[in-house]
Coordinates of C-alpha atoms in Angstrom, one line a residue:
M1 CA 18.3 38.1 -29.0
N2 CA 17.7 36.0 -25.8
A3 CA 14.5 34.0 -25.9
G4 CA 14.6 33.1 -22.2
P5 CA 15.1 29.8 -20.4
R6 CA 14.7 26.8 -22.6
D7 CA 15.9 24.1 -20.3
L8 CA 13.2 22.4 -18.1
A9 CA 15.7 22.5 -15.2
E10 CA 15.4 26.3 -15.3
R11 CA 11.6 26.2 -15.2
P12 CA 10.6 24.1 -12.2
R13 CA 6.9 24.5 -12.5
L14 CA 7.0 23.3 -16.1
L15 CA 9.3 20.4 -15.1
R16 CA 6.8 19.3 -12.4
G17 CA 3.9 19.5 -14.9
A18 CA 5.8 17.5 -17.5
V19 CA 6.7 14.9 -15.0
V20 CA 3.1 14.5 -13.8
V21 CA 1.8 14.2 -17.3
W22 CA 4.5 11.7 -18.4
S23 CA 4.1 9.6 -15.2
A24 CA 0.3 9.5 -15.7
F25 CA 0.7 8.4 -19.3
V26 CA 3.2 5.6 -18.3
G27 CA 0.8 4.5 -15.6
A28 CA -2.2 4.5 -17.8
V29 CA -0.4 2.4 -20.5
L30 CA 1.0 0.0 -17.9
L31 CA -2.3 -0.5 -16.1
T32 CA -4.3 -0.9 -19.3
A33 CA -2.0 -3.7 -20.3
L34 CA -2.3 -5.3 -16.9
L35 CA -6.1 -5.1 -17.0
A36 CA -6.1 -6.7 -20.5
L37 CA -3.9 -9.6 -19.2
A38 CA -5.8 -10.1 -16.0
P39 CA -7.7 -13.4 -15.6
D40 CA -11.5 -13.1 -16.2
A41 CA -12.1 -14.4 -12.6
W42 CA -10.5 -11.2 -11.2
L43 CA -12.7 -8.9 -13.3
L44 CA -16.1 -10.4 -14.1
P45 CA -18.9 -10.9 -11.6
P46 CA -19.2 -12.6 -9.2
V47 CA -15.9 -11.3 -7.9
H48 CA -14.6 -12.7 -4.7
M49 CA -12.7 -10.7 -2.1
R50 CA -9.5 -12.7 -2.8
D51 CA -9.6 -11.9 -6.5
Q52 CA -10.2 -8.2 -5.7
A53 CA -7.3 -8.2 -3.3
L54 CA -5.0 -9.9 -5.9
M55 CA -6.0 -7.4 -8.6
F56 CA -5.5 -4.5 -6.2
L57 CA -2.1 -5.8 -5.2
V58 CA -1.0 -6.2 -8.9
L59 CA -2.2 -2.7 -9.8
W60 CA -0.7 -1.1 -6.7
L61 CA 2.7 -2.7 -7.3
A62 CA 2.5 -1.6 -11.0
S63 CA 1.8 2.0 -9.8
T64 CA 5.3 2.1 -8.4
V65 CA 6.7 2.3 -11.9
P66 CA 5.4 5.8 -12.8
A67 CA 6.0 6.9 -9.2
G68 CA 9.7 5.8 -9.6
F69 CA 9.9 7.6 -12.9
A70 CA 8.6 10.8 -11.3
A71 CA 11.1 10.5 -8.4
L72 CA 14.0 10.0 -10.9
L73 CA 12.9 12.9 -13.1
L74 CA 12.5 15.3 -10.2
A75 CA 15.7 14.3 -8.4
P76 CA 18.2 17.1 -8.1
R77 CA 20.9 17.0 -10.8
K78 CA 24.6 17.2 -10.0
E79 CA 26.4 19.9 -11.9
G80 CA 29.8 19.2 -13.3

């Protein structure tokens, strides 16, 4: 009895959904850790533009991690 495709590579919509969910989870974990480790001057009022810019830069650079995971997981696989 054939139960249908079981490999995510055979189900591209499910693969894209799984990649989005996994990347969002990794991003949330990473950014939560960075926010917990950020200096108080970057987060508590009064916040200066320099501190906001530094925090944005740190979070933006950290967001490349889940984006990289998504790119790797969705890259075409070589057969053979």
